[in-house]
XYZ file of C-alpha atoms in Angstrom:
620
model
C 73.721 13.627 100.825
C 72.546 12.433 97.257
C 69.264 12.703 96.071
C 66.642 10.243 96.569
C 67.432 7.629 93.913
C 71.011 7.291 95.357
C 69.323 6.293 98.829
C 66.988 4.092 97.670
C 68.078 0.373 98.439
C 69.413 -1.366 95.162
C 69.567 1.472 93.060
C 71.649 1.491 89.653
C 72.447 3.800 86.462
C 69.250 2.381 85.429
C 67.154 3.296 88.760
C 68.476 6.905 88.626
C 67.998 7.999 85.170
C 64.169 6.162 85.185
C 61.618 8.793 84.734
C 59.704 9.782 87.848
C 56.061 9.572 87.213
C 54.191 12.701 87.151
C 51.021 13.871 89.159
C 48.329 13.617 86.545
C 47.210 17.243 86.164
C 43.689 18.104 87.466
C 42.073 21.481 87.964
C 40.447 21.683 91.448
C 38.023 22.058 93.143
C 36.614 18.069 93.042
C 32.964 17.401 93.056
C 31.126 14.639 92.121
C 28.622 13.798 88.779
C 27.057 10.586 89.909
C 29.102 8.000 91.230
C 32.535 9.704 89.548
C 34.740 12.274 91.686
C 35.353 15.176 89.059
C 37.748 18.107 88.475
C 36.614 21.328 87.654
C 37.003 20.829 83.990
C 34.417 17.559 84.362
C 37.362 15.457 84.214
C 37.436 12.150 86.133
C 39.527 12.373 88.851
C 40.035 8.964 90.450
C 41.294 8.984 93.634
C 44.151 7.007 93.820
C 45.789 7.200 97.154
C 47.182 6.085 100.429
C 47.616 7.051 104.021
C 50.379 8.816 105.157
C 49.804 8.709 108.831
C 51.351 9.706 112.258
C 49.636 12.740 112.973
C 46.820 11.034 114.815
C 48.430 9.064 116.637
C 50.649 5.560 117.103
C 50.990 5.605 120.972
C 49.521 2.609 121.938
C 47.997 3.736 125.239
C 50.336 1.734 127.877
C 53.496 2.964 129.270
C 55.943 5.890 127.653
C 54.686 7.581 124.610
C 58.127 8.819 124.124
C 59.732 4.634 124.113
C 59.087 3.485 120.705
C 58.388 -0.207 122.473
C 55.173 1.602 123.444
C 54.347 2.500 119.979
C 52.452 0.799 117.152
C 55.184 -1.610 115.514
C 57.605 0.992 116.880
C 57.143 3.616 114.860
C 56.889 6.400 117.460
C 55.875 9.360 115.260
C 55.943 11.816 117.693
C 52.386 13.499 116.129
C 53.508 14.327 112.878
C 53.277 12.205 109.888
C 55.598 9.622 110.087
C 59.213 9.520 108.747
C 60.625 12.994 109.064
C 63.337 12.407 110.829
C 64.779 9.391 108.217
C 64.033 11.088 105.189
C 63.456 15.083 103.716
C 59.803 15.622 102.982
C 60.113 16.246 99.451
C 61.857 12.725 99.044
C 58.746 10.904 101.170
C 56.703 12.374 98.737
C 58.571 11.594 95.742
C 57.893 8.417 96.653
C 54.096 8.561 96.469
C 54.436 9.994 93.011
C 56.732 6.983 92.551
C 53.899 4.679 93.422
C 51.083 5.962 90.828
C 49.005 8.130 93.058
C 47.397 11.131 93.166
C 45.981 11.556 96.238
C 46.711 11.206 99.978
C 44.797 11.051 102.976
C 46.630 12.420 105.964
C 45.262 11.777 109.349
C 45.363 14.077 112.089
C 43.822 14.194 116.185
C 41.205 16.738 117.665
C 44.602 17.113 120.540
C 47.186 17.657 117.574
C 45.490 20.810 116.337
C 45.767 22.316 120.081
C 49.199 20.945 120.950
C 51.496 23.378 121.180
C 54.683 21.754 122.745
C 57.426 21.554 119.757
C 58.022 18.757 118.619
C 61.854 17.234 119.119
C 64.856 18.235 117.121
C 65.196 14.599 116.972
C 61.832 13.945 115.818
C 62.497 15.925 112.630
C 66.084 15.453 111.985
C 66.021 15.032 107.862
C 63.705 17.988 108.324
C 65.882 20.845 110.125
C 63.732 23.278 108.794
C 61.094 22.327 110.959
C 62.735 22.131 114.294
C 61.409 24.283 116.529
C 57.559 23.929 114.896
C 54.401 22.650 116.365
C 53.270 19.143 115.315
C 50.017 21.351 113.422
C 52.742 23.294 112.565
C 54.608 20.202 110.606
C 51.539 19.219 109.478
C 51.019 22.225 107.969
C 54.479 21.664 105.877
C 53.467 18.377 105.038
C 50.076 19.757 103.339
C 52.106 22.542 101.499
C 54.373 19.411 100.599
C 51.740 17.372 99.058
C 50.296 19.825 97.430
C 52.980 21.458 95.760
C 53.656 18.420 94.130
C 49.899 18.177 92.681
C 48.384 15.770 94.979
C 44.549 16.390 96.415
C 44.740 15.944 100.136
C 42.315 14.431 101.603
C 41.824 15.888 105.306
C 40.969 12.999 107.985
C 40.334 13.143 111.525
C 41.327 9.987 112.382
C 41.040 10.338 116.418
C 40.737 12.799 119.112
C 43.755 11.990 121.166
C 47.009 11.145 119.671
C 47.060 7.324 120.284
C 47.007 4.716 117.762
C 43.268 3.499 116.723
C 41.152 1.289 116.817
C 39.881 -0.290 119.977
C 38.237 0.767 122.705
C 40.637 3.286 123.364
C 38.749 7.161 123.855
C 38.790 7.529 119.935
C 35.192 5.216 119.495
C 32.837 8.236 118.277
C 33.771 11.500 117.067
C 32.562 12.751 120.513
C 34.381 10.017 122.925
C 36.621 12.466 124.328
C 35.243 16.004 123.390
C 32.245 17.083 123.063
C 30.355 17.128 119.937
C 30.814 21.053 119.801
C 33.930 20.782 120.142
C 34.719 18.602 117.272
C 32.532 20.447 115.093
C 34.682 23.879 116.194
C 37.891 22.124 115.158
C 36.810 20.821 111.838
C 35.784 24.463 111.223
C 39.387 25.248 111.405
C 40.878 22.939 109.693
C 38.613 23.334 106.583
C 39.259 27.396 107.189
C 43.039 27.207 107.666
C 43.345 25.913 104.593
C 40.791 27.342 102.171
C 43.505 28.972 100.380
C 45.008 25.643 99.034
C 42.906 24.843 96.439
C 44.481 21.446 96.454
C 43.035 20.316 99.872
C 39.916 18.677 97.982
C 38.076 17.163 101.142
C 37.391 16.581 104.860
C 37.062 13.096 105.958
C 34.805 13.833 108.576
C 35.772 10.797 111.124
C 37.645 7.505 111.206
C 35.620 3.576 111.886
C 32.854 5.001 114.048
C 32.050 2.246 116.524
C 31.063 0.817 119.986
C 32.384 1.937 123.146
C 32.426 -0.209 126.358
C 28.576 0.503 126.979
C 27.628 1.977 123.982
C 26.486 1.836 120.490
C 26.714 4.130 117.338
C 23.862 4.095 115.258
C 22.322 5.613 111.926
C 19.445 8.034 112.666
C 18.008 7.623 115.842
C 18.427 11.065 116.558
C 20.919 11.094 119.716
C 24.150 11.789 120.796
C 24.963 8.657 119.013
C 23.804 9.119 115.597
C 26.227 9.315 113.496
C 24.192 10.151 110.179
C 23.261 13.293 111.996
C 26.238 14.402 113.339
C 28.181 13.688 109.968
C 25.061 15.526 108.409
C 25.271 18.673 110.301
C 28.783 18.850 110.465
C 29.153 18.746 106.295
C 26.698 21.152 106.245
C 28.261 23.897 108.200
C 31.947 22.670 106.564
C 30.422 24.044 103.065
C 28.396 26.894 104.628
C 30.503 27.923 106.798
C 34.144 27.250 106.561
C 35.079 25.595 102.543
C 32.320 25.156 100.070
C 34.466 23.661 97.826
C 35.675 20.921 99.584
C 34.251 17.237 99.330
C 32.783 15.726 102.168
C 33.480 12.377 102.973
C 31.220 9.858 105.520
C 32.865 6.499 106.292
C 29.809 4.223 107.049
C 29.972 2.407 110.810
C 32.578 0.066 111.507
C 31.477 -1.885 114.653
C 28.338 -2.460 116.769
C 27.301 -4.696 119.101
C 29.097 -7.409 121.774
C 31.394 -9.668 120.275
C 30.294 -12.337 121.577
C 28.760 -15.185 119.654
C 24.979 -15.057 120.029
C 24.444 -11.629 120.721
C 23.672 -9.244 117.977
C 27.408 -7.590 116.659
C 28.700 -6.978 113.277
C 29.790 -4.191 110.548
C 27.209 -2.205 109.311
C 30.038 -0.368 107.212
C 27.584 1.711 104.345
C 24.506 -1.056 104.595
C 22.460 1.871 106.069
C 22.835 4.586 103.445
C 20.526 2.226 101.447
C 17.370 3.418 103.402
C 18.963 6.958 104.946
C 21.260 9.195 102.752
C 22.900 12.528 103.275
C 21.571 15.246 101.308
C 24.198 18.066 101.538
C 23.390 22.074 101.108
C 25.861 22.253 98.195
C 24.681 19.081 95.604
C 28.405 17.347 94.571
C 30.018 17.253 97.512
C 29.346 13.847 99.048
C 31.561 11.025 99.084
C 30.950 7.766 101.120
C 33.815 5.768 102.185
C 34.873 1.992 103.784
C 37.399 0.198 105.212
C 37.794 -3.576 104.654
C 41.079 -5.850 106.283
C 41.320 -9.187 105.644
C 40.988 -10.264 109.317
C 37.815 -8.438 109.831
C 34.529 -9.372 108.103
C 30.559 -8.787 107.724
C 30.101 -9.468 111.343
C 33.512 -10.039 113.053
C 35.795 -6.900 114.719
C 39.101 -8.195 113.794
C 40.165 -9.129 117.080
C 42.010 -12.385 117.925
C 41.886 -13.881 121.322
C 39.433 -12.097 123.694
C 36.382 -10.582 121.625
C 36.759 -13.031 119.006
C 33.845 -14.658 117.249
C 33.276 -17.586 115.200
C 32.290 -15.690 112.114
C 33.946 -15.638 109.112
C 36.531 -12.926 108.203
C 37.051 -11.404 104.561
C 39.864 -13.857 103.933
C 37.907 -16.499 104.584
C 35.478 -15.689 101.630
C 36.040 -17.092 97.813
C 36.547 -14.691 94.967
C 32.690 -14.671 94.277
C 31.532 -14.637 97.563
C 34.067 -11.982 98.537
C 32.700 -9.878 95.937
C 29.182 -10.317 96.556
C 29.803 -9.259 100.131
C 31.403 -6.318 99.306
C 28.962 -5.322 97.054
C 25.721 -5.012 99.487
C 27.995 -3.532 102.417
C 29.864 -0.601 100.523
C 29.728 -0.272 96.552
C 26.065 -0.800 95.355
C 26.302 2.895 96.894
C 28.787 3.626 93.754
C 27.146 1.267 91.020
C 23.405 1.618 91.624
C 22.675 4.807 89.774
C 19.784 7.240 89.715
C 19.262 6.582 93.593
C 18.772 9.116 96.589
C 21.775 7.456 97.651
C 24.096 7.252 94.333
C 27.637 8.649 95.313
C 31.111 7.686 94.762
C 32.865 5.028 97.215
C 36.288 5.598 98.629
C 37.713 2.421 99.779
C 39.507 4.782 102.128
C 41.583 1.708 104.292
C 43.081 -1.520 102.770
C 46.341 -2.893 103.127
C 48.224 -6.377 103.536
C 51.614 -7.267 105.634
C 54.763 -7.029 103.348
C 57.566 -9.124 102.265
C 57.245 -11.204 105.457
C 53.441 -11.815 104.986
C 53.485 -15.632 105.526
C 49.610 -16.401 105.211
C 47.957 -18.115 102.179
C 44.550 -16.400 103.127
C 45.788 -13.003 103.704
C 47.878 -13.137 100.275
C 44.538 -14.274 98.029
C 42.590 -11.841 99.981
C 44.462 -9.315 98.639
C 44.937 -10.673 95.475
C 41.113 -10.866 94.809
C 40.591 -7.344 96.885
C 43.004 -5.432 94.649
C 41.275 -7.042 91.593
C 37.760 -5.963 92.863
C 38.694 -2.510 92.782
C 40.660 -2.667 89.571
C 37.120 -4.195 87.965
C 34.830 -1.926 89.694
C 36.980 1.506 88.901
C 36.630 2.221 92.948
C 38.172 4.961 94.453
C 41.522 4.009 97.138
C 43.687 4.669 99.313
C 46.249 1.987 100.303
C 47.082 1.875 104.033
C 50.000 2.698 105.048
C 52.446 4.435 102.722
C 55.465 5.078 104.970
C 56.687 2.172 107.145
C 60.384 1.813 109.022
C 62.833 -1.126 108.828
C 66.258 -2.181 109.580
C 68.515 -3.937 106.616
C 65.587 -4.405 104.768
C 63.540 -6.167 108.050
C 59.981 -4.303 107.432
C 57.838 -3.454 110.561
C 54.221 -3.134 109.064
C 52.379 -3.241 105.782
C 53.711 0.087 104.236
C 54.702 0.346 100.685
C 57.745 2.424 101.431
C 59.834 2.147 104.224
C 62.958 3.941 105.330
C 65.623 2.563 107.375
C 67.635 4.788 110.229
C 70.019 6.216 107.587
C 67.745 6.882 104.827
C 67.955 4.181 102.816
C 64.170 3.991 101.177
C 62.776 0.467 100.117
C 59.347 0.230 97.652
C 57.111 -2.512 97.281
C 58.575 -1.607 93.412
C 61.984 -2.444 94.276
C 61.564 -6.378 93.897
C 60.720 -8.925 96.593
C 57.609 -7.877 97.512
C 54.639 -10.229 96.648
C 52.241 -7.163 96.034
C 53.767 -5.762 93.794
C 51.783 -7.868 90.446
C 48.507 -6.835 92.571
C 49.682 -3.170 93.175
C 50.666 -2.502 89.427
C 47.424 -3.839 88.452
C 45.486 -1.745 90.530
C 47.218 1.779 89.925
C 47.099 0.520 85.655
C 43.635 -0.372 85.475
C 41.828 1.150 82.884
C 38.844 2.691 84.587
C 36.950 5.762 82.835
C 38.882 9.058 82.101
C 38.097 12.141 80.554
C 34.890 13.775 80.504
C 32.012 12.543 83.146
C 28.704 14.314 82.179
C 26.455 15.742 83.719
C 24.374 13.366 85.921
C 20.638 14.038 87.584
C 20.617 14.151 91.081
C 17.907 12.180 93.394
C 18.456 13.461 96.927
C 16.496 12.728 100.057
C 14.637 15.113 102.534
C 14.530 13.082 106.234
C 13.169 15.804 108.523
C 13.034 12.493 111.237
C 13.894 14.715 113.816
C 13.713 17.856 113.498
C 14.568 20.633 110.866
C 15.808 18.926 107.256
C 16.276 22.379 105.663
C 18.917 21.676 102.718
C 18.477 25.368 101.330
C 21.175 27.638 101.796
C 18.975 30.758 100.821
C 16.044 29.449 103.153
C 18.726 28.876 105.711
C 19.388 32.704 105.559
C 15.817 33.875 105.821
C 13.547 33.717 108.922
C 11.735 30.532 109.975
C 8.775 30.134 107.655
C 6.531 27.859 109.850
C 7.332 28.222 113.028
C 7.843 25.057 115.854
C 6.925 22.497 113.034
C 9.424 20.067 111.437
C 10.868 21.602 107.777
C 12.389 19.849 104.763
C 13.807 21.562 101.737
C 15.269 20.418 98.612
C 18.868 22.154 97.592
C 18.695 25.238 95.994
C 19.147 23.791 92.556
C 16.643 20.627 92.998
C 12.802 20.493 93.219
C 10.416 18.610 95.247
C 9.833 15.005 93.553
C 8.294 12.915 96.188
C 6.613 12.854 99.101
C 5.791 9.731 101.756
C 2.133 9.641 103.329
C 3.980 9.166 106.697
C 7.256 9.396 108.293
C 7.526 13.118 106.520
C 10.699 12.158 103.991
C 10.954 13.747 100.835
C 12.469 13.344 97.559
C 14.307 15.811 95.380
C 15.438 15.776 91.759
C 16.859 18.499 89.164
C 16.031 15.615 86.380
C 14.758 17.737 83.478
C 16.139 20.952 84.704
C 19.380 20.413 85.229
C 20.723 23.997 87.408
C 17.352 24.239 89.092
C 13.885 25.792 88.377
C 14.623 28.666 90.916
C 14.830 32.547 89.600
C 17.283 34.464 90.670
C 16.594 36.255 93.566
C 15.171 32.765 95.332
C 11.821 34.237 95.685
C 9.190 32.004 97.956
C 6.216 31.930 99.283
C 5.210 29.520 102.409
C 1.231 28.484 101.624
C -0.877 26.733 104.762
C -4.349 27.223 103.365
C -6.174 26.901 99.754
C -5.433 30.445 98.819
C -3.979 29.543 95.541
C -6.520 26.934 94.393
C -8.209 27.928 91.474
C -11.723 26.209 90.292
C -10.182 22.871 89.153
C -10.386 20.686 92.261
C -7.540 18.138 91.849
C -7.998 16.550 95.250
C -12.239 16.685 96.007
C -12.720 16.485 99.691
C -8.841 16.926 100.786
C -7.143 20.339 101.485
C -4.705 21.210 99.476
C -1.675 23.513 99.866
C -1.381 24.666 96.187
C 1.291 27.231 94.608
C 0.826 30.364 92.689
C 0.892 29.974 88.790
C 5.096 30.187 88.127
C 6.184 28.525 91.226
C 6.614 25.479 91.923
C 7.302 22.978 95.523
C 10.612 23.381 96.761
C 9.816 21.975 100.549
C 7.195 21.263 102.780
C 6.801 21.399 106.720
C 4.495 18.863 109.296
C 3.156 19.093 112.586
C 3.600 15.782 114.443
C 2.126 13.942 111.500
C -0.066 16.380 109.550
C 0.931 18.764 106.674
C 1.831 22.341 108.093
C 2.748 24.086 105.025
C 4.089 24.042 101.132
C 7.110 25.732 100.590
C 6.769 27.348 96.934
C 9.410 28.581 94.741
C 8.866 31.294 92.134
C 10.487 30.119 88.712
C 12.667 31.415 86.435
C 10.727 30.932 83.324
C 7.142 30.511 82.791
C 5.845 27.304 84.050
C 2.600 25.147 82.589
C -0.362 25.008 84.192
C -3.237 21.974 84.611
C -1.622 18.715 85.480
C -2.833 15.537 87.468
C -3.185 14.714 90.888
C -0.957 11.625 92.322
C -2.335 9.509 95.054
C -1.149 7.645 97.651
C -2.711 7.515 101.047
C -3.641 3.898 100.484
C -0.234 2.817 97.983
C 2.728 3.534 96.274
C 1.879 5.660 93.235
C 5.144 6.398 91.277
C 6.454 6.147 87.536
C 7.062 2.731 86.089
C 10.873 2.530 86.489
C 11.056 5.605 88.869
C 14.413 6.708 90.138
C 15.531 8.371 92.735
C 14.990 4.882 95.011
C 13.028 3.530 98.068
C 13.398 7.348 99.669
C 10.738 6.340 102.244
C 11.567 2.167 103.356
C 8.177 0.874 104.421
C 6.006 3.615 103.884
C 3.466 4.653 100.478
C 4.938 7.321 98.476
C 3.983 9.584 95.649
C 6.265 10.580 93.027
C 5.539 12.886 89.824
C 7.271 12.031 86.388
C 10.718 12.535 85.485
C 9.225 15.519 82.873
C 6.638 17.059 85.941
C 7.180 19.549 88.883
C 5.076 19.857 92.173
C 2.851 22.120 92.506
C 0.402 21.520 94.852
C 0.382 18.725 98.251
C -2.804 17.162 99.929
C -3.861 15.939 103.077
C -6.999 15.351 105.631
C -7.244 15.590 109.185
C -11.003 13.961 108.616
C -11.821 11.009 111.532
C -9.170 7.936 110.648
C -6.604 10.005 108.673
C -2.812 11.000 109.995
C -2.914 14.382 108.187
C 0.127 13.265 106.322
C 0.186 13.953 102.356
C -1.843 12.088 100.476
C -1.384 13.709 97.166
C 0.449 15.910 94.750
C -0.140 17.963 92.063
C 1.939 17.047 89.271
C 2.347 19.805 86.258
C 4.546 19.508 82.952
C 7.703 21.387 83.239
C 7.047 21.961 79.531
């Protein structure tokens, strides 16, 4: 036997008696203040982490899963998480610890959670407790594993059938080879099976979303396709139904288009969220993520041979230009604050080939990727952490592999050229400690239907029946409104905790009943709330105002105010946040310090019916 220090290749005295680095301690559940993950104590929690994978997948689709020729760089994991039968779980994740992180995301298949063959004795053989189990089973032990030692896991569905990703290979969409129930049903598991573990922090909803032989992905057109929506409703029910602690992560899209050179094709990756963002039922909960390789790029898929393209990969970028690039596609989400669309970014998938990586590109790339998260403060997760190799011959672009008798190698142990990058990355000083408080800016995008964000109007009966409804969280107000297209814009700014009393009272107003003898709109109709409650959401009929959802307050509330307009232009606060919550349409937007109270329209000859104005009070 001998513990793990004795098996490690090269190890001395010195190696054995080195401290082992500690899990930092952190007090779950995670949710997020602005573009920071957080502990429960308001603590930053970076997450610093890598992929620990298997479980999904590394069949690669042609001939015997069980010959590990037919695997991914021969690692045939059998579905579990790779490298339980060279080395005892505790020791695999020793070695995480050993590496500086915190956090790891462990990837799992839609056909894993209902396989029920065990897995082989051989499979598991430095694991002889868990002969005999079911790969969710081992997965389960893994998760126990990880946590036990004060890691968050992460939660990913990374395919739905146990192959490795990503091509065109059945795993393209979250609903290429299930249904979209069906996914949705499984992720309900998962997030209930292990509610109880405080230390699984999130659910990272589906892996590089992309194009199938015929057929796009794409960001809110409303179909079977759209991946905002589905990732939208399924977070949704995850916190209302299943785990309303845990985080909820949305990878942006990873491929469209032909790759073909003059047809439309690239990475959208999170370039959309600029113009659509999730709005969640529980506000602190969302996470965006992105993956970046060297040999893919803005618009080009990675592949080499057939499907190639003439456009330029990340490697072949400069340090600037690099940067710049990966700004607009993934962390503006992270750095521009006070936005609809301000979250943190998980940079969920990097990685580079080990001590046999040969290519100049590939090794700057790295260089100049590791130091772009190290100067941003992003959030990681290194892919993979667990390789295999044979007298110290690596198969992949893990950080630790194990050899056949146990014998662990780390990209710590010498040799390795990332190594310089890797310590700089997991000791950059980024911020720590306390994260206050930030305001939230959320947007309401009934586009297609329902956009109702309230968990206690969730629970009630439908307040205007057959039209379209939007409303704000239960601890955010109605902000803004666009004269067409029907978004919304939410905000707690000012009243941090919500405006809302206690038992959620609300009224839903469709006629003038409330309007006293101020007009504040002459000629328009206007859907006003009582004295003491304020606009909370807001329903339309094709195109035309429905009805004002008002919310009774929990303290007394000023009167007056002034009427914003903006049937004809944009009529918002000098240096208004919350963002362009409505691309290409007029919007109105009351003042940081102001609540709704009160929405206009006209249906009069040349006029949408869409809002036109709002009523804008003091909150003080």
């Amino acid at each position: 036997g001998g513990g793990a220090a004795d098996r490690t290749a090269g190890a001395g005295p010195a190696a054995a008696s080195a401290p082992v680095p500690a899990v930092e301690k952190w007090t779950p559940p995670l949710s997020t203040r602005g573009r920071y993950v957080v502990d429960a104590d308001g603590d930053r929690f970076k997450l610093k982490a890598g992929n620990w994978h298997g479980a999904s997948g590394t069949w690669t689709g042609s001939g015997s899963p069980d010959e590990p020729s037919d695997n991914h760089a021969g690692e045939k994991s059998d579905r579990m998480p790779l490298g339980l039968d060279r080395a005892p779980v505790g020791e695999i994740v020793e070695g995480f610890r050993d590496l500086g992180l915190n956090t790891v995301r462990l990837p799992f298949s839609n056909e894993m959670i209902h396989d029920e063959r065990p897995v082989a004795d051989a499979s598991v053989a430095a694991n002889p407790q868990l002969k005999g189990k079911t790969p969710l089973q081992v997965y389960d032990a893994a998760v126990e594993a990880l946590t036990d030692a004060g890691f968050a896991v992460i939660l990913n569905n990374h395919t739905n059938t146990t192959r490795w990703c990503c091509g065109v290979d059945g795993n393209e969409r979250w609903n290429a080879s299930r249904s979209t129930g069906e996914w949705e049903d499984d992720w309900l598991f998962m997030a209930r099976r292990y509610r109880d573990n405080p230390r699984v922090a999130g659910a990272d909803l589906y892996n590089e979303v992309r194009r199938s032989v015929l057929d796009d992905p794409n960001w809110g057109l409303g179909d079977g396709h759209d991946w905002f929506a589905a990732s939208q409703h399924l977070g949704d029910r995850i916190l209302q139904e299943a785990n309303p602690e845990l985080l909820v992560i949305v990878e942006g899209i990873n491929w469209t288009g032909v790759p073909v050179d003059g047809l439309p094709h690239g990475r959208p990756t999170l370039e959309p969220v600029r113009h659509l963002s999730h709005t969640l039922v529980r506000s602190g909960k969302l996470v965006y993520s992105a993956h970046f390789y060297d040999y893919t790029g803005p618009q080009h898929s990675g592949a080499s041979g057939p499907g190639e393209t003439s456009d330029p990969r990340y490697r072949d970028f400069g340090r600037e230009e690099l940067y710049d690039v990966l700004r607009r596609q993934a962390l503006y989400v992270a750095s521009e604050q006070d936005r609809h669309f301000t979250a943190p970014v998980w940079i969920s998938e990097f990685g580079a080939g080990s001590r046999e990586e040969a290519g100049s590109k590939q090794r700057a790339w790295f260089e100049n990727f590791t130091d772009f998260l190290a100067e941003t403060d992003a959030d990681f997760a290194y892919w993979p952490l667990v390789g295999w190799q044979e007298q110290r011959e690596e198969n992949g672009w893990a950080l630790l592999h194990w050899d056949s008798a146990g014998r662990r190698t780390s990209v710590l142990d010498g040799g390795d050229w990332r190594a310089d990058a890797w310590r700089r990355l997991t000791g950059a000083q980024g911020r720590t400690g306390q994260v206050p408080p930030a305001d939230r800016w959320s947007m309401l995008s009934p586009d297609h239907g329902d956009f109702v964000q309230s968990l206690r109007m969730r629970e009630r009966p439908d307040w205007d029946e057959g039209a379209r409804k939007a409303a704000c969280p239960d601890d955010q107000r109605l902000a803004g409104l666009a004269h067409s297209g029907a978004r919304g814009l939410c905000t707690d700014t000012g009243e941090r905790g919500g405006l809302a009393a206690a038992d959620g009272a609300t009224e839903a107003v469709g006629d003038e009943r409330h309007v006293g003898d101020e007009d504040w709109a002459p000629g328009y109709t206007k859907l006003q709330c009582a004295a003491g409650q304020f606009v909370t959401g807001y329903a339309v009929r094709g195109g035309t105002v429905s009805s004002a959802l008002c919310a009774e307050a929990e303290r007394e509330l000023p009167g007056g105010g002034r009427a914003v307009r903006f049937g004809d232009g944009d009529d918002r606060p000098a240096e208004a946040k919350g963002g362009d919550f409505a691309h290409g349409h007029h919007k109105g937007q009351c003042a940081d310090d102001e609540y709704a109270a009160g929405v206009a329209f006209t249906t009069r000859a040349g006029s949408s019916g869409g809002p036109e104005a709002l009523l804008c009070r003091k909150l003080r």
